[in-house]
Short mmCIF file of C-alpha atoms in Angstrom, two decimals:
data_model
loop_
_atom_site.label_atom_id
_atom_site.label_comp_id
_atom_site.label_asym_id
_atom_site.label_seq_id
_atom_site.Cartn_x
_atom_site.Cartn_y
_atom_site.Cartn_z
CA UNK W 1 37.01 -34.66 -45.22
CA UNK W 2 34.77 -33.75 -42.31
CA UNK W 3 35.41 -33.60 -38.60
CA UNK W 4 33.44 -33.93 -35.56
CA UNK W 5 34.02 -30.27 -34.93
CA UNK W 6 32.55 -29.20 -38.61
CA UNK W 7 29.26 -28.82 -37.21
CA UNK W 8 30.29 -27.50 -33.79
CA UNK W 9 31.38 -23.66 -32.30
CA UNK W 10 34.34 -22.19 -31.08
CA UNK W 11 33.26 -19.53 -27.97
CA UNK W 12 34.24 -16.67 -30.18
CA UNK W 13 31.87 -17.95 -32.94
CA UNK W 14 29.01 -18.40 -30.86
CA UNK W 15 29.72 -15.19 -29.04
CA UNK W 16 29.56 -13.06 -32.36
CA UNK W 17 26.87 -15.66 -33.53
CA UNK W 18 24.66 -13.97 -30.31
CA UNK W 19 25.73 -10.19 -29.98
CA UNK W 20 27.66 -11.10 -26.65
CA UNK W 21 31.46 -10.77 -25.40
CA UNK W 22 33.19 -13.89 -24.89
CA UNK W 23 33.48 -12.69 -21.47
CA UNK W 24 29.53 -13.42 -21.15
CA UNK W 25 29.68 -17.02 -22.76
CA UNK W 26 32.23 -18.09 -20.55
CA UNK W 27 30.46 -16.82 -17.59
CA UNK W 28 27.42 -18.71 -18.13
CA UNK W 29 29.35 -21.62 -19.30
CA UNK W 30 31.51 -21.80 -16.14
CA UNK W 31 27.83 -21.26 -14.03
CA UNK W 32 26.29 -24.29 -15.90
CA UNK W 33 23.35 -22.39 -17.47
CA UNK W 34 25.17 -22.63 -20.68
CA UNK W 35 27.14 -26.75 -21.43
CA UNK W 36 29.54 -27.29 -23.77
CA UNK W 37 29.38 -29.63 -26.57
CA UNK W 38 32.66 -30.79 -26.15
CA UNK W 39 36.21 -29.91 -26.22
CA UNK W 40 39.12 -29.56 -28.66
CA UNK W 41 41.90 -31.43 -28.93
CA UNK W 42 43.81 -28.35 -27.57
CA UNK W 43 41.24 -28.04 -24.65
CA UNK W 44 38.86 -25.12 -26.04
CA UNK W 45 35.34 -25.38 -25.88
CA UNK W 46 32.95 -26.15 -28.29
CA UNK W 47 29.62 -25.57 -28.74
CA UNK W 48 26.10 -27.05 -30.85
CA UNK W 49 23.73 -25.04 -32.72
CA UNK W 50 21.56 -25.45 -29.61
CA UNK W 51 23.50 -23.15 -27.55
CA UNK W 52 22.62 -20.30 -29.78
CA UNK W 53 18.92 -20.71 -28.62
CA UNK W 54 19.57 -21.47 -25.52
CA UNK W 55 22.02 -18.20 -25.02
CA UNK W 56 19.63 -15.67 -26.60
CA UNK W 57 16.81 -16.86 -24.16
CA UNK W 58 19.58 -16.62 -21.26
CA UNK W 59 19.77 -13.39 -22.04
CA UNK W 60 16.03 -12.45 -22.56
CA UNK W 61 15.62 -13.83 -19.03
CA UNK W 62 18.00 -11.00 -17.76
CA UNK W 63 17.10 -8.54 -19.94
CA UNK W 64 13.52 -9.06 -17.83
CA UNK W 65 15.34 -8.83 -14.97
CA UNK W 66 15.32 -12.14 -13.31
CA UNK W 67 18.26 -12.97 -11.73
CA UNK W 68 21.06 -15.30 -12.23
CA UNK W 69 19.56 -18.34 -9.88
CA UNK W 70 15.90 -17.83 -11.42
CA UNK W 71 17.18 -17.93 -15.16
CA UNK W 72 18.58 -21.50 -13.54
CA UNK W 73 15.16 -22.57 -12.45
CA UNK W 74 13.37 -21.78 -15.73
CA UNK W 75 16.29 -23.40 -17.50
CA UNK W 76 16.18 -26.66 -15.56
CA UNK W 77 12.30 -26.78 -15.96
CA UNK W 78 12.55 -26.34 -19.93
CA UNK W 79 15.22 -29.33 -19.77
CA UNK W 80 12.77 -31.33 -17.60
CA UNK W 81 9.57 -30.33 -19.50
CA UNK W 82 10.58 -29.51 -22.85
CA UNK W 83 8.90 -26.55 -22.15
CA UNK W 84 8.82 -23.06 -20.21
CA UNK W 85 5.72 -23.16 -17.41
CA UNK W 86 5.39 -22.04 -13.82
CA UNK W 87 9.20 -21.37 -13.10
CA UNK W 88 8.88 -18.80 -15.44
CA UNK W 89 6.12 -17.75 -14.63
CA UNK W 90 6.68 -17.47 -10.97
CA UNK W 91 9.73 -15.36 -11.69
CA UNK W 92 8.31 -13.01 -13.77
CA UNK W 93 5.12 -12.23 -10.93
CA UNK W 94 8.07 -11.99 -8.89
CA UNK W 95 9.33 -9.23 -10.81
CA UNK W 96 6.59 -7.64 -11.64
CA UNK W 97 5.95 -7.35 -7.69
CA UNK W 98 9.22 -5.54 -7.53
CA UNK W 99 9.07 -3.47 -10.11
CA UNK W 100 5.72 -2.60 -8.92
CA UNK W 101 7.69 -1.50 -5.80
CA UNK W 102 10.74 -0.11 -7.29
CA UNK W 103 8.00 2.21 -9.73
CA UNK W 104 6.02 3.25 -6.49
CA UNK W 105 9.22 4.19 -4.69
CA UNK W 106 10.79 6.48 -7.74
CA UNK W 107 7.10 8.11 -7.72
CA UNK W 108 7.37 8.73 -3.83
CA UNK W 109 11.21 10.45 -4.26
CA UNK W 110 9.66 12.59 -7.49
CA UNK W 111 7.09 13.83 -5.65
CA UNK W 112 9.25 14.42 -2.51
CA UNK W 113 12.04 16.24 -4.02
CA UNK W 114 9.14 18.18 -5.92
CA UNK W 115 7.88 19.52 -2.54
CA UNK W 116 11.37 20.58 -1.20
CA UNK W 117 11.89 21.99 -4.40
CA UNK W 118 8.65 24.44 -4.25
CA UNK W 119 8.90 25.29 -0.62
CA UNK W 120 10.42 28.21 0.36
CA UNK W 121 13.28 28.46 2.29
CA UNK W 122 11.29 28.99 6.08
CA UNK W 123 9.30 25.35 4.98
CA UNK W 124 12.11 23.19 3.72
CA UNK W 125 13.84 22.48 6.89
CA UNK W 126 10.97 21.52 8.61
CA UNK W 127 9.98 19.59 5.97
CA UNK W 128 12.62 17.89 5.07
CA UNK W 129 12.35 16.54 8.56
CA UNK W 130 9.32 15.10 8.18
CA UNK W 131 10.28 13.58 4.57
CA UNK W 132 12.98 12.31 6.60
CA UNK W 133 10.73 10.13 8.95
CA UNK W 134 9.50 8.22 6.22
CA UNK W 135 10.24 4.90 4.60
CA UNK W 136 10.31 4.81 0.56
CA UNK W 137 7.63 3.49 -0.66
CA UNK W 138 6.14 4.76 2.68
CA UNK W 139 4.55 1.79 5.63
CA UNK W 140 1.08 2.24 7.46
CA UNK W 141 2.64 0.69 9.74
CA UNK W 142 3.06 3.68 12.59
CA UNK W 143 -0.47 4.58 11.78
CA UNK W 144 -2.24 0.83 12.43
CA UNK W 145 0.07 0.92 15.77
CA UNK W 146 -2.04 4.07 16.49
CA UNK W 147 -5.08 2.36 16.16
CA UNK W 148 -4.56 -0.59 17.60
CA UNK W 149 -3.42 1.79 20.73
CA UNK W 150 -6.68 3.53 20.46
CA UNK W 151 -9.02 0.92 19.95
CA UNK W 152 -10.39 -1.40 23.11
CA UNK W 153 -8.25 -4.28 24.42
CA UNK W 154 -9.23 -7.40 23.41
CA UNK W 155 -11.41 -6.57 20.81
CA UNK W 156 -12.13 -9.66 18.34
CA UNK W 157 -9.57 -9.32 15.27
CA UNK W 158 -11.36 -9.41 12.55
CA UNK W 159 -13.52 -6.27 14.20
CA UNK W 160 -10.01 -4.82 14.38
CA UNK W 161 -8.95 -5.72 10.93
CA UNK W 162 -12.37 -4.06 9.66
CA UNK W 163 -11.57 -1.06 11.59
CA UNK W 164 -8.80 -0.89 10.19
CA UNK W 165 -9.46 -0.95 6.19
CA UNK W 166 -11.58 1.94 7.18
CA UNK W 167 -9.26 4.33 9.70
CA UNK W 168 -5.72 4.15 7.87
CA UNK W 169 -5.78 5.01 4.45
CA UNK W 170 -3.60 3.78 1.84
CA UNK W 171 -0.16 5.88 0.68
CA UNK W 172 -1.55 6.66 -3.48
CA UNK W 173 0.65 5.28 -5.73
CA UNK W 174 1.52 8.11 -7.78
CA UNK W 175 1.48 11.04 -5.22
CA UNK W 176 1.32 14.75 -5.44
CA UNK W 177 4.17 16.54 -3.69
CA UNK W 178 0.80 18.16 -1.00
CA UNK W 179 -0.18 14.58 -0.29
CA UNK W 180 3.44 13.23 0.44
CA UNK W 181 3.47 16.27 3.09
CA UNK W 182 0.49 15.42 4.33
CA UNK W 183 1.10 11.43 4.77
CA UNK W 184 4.76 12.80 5.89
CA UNK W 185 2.52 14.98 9.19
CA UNK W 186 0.21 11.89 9.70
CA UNK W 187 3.05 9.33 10.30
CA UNK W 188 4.74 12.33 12.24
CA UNK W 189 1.25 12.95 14.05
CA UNK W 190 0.41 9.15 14.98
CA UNK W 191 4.44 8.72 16.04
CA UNK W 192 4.43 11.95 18.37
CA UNK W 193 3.44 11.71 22.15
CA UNK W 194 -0.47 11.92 22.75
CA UNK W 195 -1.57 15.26 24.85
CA UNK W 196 -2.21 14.50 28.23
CA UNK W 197 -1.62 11.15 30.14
CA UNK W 198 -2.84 8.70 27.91
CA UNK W 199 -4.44 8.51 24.54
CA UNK W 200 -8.13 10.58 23.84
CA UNK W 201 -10.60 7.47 23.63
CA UNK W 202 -13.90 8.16 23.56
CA UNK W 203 -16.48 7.32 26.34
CA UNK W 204 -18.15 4.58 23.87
CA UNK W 205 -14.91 2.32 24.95
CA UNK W 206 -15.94 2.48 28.27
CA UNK W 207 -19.17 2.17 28.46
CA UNK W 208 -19.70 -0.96 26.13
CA UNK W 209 -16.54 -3.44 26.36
CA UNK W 210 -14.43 -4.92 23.44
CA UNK W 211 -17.54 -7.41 22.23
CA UNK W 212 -19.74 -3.99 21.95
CA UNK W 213 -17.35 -1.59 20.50
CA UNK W 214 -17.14 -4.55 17.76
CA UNK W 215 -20.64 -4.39 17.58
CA UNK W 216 -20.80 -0.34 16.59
CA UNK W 217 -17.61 0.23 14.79
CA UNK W 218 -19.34 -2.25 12.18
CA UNK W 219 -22.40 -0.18 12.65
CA UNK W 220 -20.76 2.96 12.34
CA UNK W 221 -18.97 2.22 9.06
CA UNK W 222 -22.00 1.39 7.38
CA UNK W 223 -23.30 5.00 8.64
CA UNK W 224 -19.90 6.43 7.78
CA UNK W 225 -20.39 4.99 4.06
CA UNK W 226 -24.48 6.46 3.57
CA UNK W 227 -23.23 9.79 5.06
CA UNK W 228 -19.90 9.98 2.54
CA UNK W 229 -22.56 10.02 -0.09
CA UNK W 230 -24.17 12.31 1.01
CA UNK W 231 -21.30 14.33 1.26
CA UNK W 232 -20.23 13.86 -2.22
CA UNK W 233 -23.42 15.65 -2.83
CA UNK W 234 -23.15 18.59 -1.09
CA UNK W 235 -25.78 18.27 1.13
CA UNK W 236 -26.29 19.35 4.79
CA UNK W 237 -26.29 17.54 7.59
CA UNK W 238 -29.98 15.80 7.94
CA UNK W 239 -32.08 13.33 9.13
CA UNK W 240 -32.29 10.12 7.19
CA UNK W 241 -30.81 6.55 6.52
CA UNK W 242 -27.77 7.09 7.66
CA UNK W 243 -28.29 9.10 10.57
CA UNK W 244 -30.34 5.96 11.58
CA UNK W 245 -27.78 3.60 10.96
CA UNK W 246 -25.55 5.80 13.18
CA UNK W 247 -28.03 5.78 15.99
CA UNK W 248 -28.45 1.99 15.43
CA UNK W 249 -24.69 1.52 15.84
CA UNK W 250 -25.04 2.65 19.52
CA UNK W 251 -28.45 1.00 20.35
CA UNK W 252 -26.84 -2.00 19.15
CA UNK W 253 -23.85 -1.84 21.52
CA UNK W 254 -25.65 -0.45 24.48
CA UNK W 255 -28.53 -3.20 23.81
CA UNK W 256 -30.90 -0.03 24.46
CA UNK W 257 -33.97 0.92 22.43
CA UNK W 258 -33.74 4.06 19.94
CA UNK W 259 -36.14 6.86 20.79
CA UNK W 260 -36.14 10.81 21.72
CA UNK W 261 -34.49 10.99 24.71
CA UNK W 262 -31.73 8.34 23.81
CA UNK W 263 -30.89 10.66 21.24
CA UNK W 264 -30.57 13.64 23.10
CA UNK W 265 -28.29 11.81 25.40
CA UNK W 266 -26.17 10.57 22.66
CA UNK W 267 -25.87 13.82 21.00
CA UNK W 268 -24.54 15.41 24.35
CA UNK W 269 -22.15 12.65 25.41
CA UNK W 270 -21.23 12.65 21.61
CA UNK W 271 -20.42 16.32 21.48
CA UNK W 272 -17.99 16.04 24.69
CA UNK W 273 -15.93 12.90 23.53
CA UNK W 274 -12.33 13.34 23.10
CA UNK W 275 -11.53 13.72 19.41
CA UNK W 276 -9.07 13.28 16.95
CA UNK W 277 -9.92 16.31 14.06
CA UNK W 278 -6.23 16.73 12.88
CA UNK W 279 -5.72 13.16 12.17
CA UNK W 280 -8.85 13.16 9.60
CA UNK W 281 -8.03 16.22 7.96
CA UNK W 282 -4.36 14.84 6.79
CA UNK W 283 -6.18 11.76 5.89
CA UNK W 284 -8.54 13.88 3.42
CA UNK W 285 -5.43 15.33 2.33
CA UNK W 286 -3.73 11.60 1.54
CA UNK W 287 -7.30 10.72 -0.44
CA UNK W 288 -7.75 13.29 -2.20
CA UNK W 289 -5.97 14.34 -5.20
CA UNK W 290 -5.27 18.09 -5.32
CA UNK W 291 -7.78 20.46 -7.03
CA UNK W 292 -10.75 17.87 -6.44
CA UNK W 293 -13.22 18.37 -3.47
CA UNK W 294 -12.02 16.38 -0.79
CA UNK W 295 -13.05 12.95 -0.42
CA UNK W 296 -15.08 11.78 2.60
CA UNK W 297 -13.80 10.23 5.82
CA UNK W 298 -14.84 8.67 8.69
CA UNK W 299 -13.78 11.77 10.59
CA UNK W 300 -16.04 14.29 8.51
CA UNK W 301 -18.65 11.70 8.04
CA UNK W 302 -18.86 11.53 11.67
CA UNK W 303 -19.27 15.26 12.11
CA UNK W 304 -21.90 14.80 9.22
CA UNK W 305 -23.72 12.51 11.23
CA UNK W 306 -23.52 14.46 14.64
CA UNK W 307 -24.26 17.95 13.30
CA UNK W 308 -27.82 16.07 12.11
CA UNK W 309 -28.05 14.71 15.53
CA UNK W 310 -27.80 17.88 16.93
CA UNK W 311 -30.07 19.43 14.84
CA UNK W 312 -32.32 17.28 14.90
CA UNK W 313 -32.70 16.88 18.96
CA UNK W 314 -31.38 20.56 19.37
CA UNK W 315 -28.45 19.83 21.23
CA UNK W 316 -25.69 22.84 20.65
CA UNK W 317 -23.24 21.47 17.85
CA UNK W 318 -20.26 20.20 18.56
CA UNK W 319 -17.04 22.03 18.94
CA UNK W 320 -13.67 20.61 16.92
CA UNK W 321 -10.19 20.30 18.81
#
């Protein structure tokens, strides 16, 4: 003679049933994520065929990693839809996100404890200072402060936001233990007090506002990006394109007409503008993966750019500090 039970689990059963303690069953049981068929006479709990499925994808859910109020939101959308959709998808971009993070930071500690490793015992204080200053994955966030120091008041945002893209570069994702020391001295460097009273800004703020300093940072990153080609070819600093484009940036924002003597003036109010060398070179450092020529930036595209100013209007070159 059969009973209602015959076709029904005890939580042991099912437990063995799905490679799980009881402990687990009764967890997910007591959270909801798991019902119960019914109970016993005696009060045990009982469970339908059903519950098998349902447990093993419970457990695929945190074997992915979502957590315990996710696997709930997938679970209530299958009941709802007869179907897994965008709960379960959300969670896993969610998680993928993090991961992403979690793999990024693990990278950023390899390559860290890789430089303190190979550093010999004069370096590794020092650097382990500057390691120290850091936040895991590292934030851009001290250096875009910087900027937005540096740049003109009340310059239109999006001008800003272009700016920028181009000024603070981007911590790699898989780092070399050189380029975590030199993203370590850039936060250090745009953190640290400016020499003299205020911040070096050069005499193109002044002289053309917030609307014209939009006007020929756009310009100049258009010249920036024709010179870095050229660099990536090796060549010298000459006239062309995109020594053009770079005196076009300032015509544009002085609202002046290009010719000779504009030039020359350029080149020698150029060449005595405060500058900012150090912070470029650790930014070539971040870009650039060791062993490989170093990639352009706006810093050595601008020096590009002004040495064939120079030479071409035979101005004396500018001097680096």
């Amino acid at each position: 003679m059969r009973t209602r039970y015959d076709d029904l689990w005890g939580i042991g059963e099912l437990a063995a049933r799905a490679g799980v303690t009881v402990k687990t069953v009764r967890f997910y049981s007591d959270g909801g994520l798991l019902p119960e068929a019914s109970r016993s006479a005696g009060g045990h709990r009982r469970y339908g065929s059903d519950a098998l499925d349902r447990l093993r994808l419970i457990r695929s859910l945190r074997t992915l990693g979502l957590s315990v109020p996710e696997v709930r939101r997938v679970l209530d959308e299958e009941d709802a839809t007869d179907g897994l959709g965008q709960a379960l998808e959300g969670a896993v971009a969610e998680r993928l996100r993090e991961l992403g993070t979690e793999i990024r930071s693990l990278r950023w500690r390899e390559a860290a404890l890789r430089l303190v490793q190979e550093s010999t015992p004069g370096e590794r204080a020092d650097r382990l200072q500057l390691i120290g200053g850091l936040s895991v994955p590292p934030s851009t966030a001290p250096l875009v402060r910087f900027w937005r120091g540096w740049l003109p008041p009340r310059m239109p945002r999006r001008s800003v936001d272009a700016f920028l893209d181009v000024a603070v570069p981007q911590p790699p994702d898989d780092p070399a233990p050189a380029q975590v020391l030199a993203f370590a001295r850039l936060n250090a460097l745009t953190l640290g007090p400016c020499p003299g009273a205020a911040q070096p800004q050069p005499e193109a703020h002044r002289a053309v506002g917030a609307q014209g300093a939009a006007v020929l940072y756009a310009g100049l990153a258009e010249a920036y990006e024709l010179a870095g080609v050229q660099l990536r070819r090796g060549r010298e600093p000459r006239p062309g394109e995109a020594l053009d484009c770079f005196v076009d940036a300032y015509t544009g924002a002085y609202g002046v007409r290009d010719g000779e003597q504009f030039r020359r003036g350029l080149a020698g109010q150029l060449a005595t503008d405060a500058r900012i060398d150090r912070y470029w070179e650790l930014v070539a450092e971040v870009v650039t993966e060791p062993g490989r020529r170093p990639e352009p930036t706006p810093g050595t595209a601008h020096d590009w750019l002004l040495a064939a100013l120079a030479a071409q209007t035979g101005t004396p070159p500018t001097t680096a500090v």
